[in-house]
Coordinates of C-alpha atoms in Angstrom, one line a residue:
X11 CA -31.0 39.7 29.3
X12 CA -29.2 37.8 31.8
X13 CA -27.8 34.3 32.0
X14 CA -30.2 33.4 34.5
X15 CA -33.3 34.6 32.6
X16 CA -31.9 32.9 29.5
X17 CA -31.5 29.5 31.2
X18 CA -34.4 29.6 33.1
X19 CA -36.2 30.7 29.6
X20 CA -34.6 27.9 27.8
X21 CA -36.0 25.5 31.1
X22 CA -39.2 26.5 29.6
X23 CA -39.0 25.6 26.6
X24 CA -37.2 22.4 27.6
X25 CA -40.9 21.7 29.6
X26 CA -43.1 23.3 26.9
X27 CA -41.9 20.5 24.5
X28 CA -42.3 17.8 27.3
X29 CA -45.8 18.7 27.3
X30 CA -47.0 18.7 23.8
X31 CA -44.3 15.4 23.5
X32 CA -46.7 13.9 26.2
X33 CA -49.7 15.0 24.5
X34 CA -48.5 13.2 21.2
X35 CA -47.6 10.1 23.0
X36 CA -51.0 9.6 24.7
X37 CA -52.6 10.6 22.2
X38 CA -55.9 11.9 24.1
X39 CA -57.1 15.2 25.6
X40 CA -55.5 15.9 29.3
X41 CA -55.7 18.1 32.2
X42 CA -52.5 20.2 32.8
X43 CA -52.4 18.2 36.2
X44 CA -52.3 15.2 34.8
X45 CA -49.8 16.4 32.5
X46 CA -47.7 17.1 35.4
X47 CA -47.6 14.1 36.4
X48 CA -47.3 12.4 33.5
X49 CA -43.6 14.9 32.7
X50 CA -42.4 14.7 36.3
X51 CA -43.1 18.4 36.4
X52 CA -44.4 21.4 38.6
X53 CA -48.1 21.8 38.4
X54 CA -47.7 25.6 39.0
X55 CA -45.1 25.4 35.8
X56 CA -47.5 23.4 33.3
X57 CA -50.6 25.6 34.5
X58 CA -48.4 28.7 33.6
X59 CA -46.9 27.0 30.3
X60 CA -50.2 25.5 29.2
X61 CA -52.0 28.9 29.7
X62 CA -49.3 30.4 27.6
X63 CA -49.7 27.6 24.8
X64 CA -52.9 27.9 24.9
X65 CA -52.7 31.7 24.1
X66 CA -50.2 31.0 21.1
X67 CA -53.2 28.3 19.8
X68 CA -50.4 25.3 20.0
X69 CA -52.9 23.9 22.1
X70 CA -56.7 23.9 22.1
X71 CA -59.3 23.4 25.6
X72 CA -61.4 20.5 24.7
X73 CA -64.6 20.2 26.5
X74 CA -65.5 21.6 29.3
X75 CA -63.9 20.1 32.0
X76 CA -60.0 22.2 31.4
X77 CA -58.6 19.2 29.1
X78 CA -56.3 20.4 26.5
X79 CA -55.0 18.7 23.7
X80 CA -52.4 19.6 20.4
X81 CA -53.6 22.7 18.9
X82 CA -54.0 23.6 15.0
X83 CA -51.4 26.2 15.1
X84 CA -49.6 22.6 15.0
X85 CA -50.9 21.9 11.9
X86 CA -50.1 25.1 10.3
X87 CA -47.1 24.8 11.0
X88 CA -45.9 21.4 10.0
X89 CA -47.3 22.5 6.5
X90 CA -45.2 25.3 6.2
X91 CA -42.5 23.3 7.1
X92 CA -43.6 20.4 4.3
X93 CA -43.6 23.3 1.6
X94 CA -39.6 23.9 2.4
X95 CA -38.4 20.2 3.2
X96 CA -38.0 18.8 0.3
X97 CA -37.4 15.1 1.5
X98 CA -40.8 14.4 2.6
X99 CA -41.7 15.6 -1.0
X100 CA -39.5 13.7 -2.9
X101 CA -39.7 10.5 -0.3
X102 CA -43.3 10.8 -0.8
X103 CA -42.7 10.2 -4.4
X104 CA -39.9 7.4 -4.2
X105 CA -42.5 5.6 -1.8
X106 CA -45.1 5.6 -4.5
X107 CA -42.9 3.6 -6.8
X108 CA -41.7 1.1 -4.6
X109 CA -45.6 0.3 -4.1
X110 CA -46.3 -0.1 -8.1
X111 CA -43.1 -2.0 -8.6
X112 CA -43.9 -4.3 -5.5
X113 CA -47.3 -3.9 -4.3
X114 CA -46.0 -4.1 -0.8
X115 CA -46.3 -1.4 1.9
X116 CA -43.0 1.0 1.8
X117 CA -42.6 3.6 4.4
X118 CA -40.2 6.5 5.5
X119 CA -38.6 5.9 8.5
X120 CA -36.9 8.4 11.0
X121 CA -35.0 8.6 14.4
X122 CA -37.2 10.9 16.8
X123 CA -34.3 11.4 19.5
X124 CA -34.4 8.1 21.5
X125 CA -37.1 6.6 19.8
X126 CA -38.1 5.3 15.7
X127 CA -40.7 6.5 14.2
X128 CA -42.4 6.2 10.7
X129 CA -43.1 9.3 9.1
X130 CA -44.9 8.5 5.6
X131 CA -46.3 5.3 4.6
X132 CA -47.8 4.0 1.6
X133 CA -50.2 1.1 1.5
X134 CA -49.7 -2.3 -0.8
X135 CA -52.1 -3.0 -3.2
X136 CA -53.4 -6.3 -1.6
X137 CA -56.8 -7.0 -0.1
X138 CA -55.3 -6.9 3.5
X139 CA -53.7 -4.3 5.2
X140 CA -49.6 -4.1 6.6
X141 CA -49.4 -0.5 8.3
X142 CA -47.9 1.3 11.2
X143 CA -49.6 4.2 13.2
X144 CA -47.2 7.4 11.3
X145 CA -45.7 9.1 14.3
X146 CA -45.8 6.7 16.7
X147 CA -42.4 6.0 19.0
X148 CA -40.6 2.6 18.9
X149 CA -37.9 1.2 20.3
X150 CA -34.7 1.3 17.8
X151 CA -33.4 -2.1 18.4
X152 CA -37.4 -3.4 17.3
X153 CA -36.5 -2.2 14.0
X154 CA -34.5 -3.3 10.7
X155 CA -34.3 0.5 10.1
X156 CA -32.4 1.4 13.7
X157 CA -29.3 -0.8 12.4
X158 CA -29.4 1.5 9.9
X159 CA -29.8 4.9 11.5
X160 CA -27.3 4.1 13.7
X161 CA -24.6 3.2 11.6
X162 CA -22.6 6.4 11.6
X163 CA -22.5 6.7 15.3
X164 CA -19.6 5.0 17.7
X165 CA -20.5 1.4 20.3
X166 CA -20.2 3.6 22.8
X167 CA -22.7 6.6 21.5
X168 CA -25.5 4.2 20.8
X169 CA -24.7 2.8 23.8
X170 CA -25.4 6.3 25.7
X171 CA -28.4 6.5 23.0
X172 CA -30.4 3.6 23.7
X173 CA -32.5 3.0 27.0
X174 CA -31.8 -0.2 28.6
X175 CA -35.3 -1.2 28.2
X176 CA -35.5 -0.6 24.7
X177 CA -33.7 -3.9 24.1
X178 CA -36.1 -6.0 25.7
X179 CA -38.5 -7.2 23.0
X180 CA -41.8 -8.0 22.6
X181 CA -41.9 -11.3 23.5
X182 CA -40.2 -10.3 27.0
X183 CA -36.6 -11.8 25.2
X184 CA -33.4 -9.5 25.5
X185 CA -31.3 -8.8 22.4
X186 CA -27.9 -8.9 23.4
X187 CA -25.9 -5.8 23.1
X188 CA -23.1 -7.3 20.8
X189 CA -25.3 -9.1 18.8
X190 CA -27.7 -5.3 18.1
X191 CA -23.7 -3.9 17.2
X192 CA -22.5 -6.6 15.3
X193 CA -26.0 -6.2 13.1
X194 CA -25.6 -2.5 13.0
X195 CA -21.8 -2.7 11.5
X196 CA -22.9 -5.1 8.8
X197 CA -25.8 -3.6 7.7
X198 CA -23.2 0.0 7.4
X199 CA -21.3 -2.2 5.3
X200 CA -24.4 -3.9 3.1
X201 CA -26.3 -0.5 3.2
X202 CA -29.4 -2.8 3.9
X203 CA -31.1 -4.4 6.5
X204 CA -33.7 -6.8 6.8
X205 CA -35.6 -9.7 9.5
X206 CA -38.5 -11.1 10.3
X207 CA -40.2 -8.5 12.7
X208 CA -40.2 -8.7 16.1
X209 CA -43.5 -6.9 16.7
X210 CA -45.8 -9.4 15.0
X211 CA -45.6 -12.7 13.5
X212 CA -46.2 -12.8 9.8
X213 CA -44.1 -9.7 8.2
X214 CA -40.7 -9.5 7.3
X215 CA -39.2 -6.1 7.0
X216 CA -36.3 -4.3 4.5
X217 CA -34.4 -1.4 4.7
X218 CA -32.6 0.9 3.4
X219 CA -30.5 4.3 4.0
X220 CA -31.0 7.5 2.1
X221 CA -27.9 9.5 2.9
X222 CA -26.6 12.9 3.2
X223 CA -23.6 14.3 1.6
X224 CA -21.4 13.0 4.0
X225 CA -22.8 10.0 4.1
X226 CA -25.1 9.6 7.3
X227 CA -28.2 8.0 6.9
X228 CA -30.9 10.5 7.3
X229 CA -33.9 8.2 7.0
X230 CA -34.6 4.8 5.4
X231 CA -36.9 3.7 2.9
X232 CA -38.8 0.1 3.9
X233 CA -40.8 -2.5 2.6
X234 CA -42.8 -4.8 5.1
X235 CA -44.2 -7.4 3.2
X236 CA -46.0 -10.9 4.6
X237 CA -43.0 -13.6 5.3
X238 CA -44.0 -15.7 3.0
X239 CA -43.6 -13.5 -0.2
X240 CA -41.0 -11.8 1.1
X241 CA -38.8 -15.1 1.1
X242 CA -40.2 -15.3 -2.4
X243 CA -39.0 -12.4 -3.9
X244 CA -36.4 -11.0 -1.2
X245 CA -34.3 -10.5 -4.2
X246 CA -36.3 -8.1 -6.2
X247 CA -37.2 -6.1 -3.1
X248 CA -34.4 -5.7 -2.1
X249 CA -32.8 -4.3 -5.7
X250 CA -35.6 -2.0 -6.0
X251 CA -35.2 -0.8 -1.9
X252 CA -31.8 0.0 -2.2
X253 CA -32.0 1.8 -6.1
X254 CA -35.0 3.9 -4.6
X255 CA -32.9 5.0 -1.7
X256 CA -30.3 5.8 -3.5
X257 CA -32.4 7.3 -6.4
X258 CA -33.9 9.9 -3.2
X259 CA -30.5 10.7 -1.7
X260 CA -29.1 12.2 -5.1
X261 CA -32.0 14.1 -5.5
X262 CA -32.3 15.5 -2.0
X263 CA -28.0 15.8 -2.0
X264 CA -28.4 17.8 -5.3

């Protein structure tokens, strides 16, 4: 095989992943020209990648009009993964018992490249619901978690990391960069992070690092709780937070 043929292959697969990162994102059936133009991409190349993906079953026709959307070879797949990855097992478990010793809402929390992302959630035993949409792409510096994730990487990395946009928040204010680094060096130092969240008005969010063997934070574990009883008993949340995270990352470091 040549080098051309491997880089143009590896081109692809660059696009093939653009397409079913699209997909995910808007979160609806699409034609492949719309997809093209929704990637920045040749329609002749997503015709030719989304015949191929169709072929494999990693994406499925839907209707009768050429719309395509994620296919169940998907789903397959991410359970064969779940059978070997033994932190979404074992988080799954540490969420549980930060819900029965709270009866708040704890979550898993990742970094999808660019982006945040929660990847298991557990609802709080109250009459009212505090949930996020699991999969769904935020912005890092919206989060008490990105301090966190982040901590292990130099200014000038997450710097290179973060899109300019990404620091403007929801209500249209910009965070300052050296405030976002100054937050992200104390919270490495705390291992913890919490504030009043910036996407609504009436939750307050904690966080905490499970770490690898070397001692990068590989996810967090979170409680969002309403302000009010999170000022109440910020204390005991965050004790049990930060003994459940560190409870996960010597199981998973084992």
């Amino acid at each position: 095989m040549t080098e051309d043929t491997i880089k143009r292959r590896a081109r692809g697969l660059d696009r093939a992943f653009d397409i079913l990162d699209f997909l995910k994102e808007i979160g609806q059936p699409l034609r492949p020209n719309d997809i093209a133009n929704g990637i920045g991409s040749p329609k002749s190349t997503v015709y030719e990648l989304v015949a191929s993906l169709l072929e494999r079953r990693i994406l499925e026709p839907v209707g009768k009009d050429g719309h395509v959307y994620l296919g169940r070879q998907l789903y397959f797949l991410g359970q064969a993964h779940l059978r070997h990855f033994d932190l979404s097992r074992e988080a799954d478990h540490a969420l549980q018992e930060i819900v029965s010793q709270t009866r708040e809402t704890a979550q898993m929390c990742l970094l999808n490249g660019r982006k945040y992302t929660v990847a298991l959630m557990k609802e709080g035993e109250r009459h009212f619901r505090i949930s996020s949409d699991i999969g769904e792409n935020a912005p890092i510096p919206w989060t008490a978690s990105g301090r966190l994730l982040l901590a292990h990487l130099s200014d000038q990395q997450i710097i290179d990391l973060i899109d300019e946009d990404d620091f403007i928040l929801p209500d249209g204010e910009r965070l300052p960069l050296e405030r976002f680094l100054a937050e992200i060096r104390q919270a490495g130092l705390d291992g913890f992070f919490s504030f009043d969240s910036v996407a609504d008005t009436f939750t307050h969010c904690f966080a905490a690092p499970v770490k690898d063997a070397n001692g990068v934070a590989i996810c967090t574990l979170c409680i969002v709780a309403p302000r009010a009883d999170a000022k109440n008993n910020y204390n005991d949340y965050r004790r049990v937070l930060i003994e459940s995270a560190n409870s996960l990352a010597r199981r998973i470091n084992e």
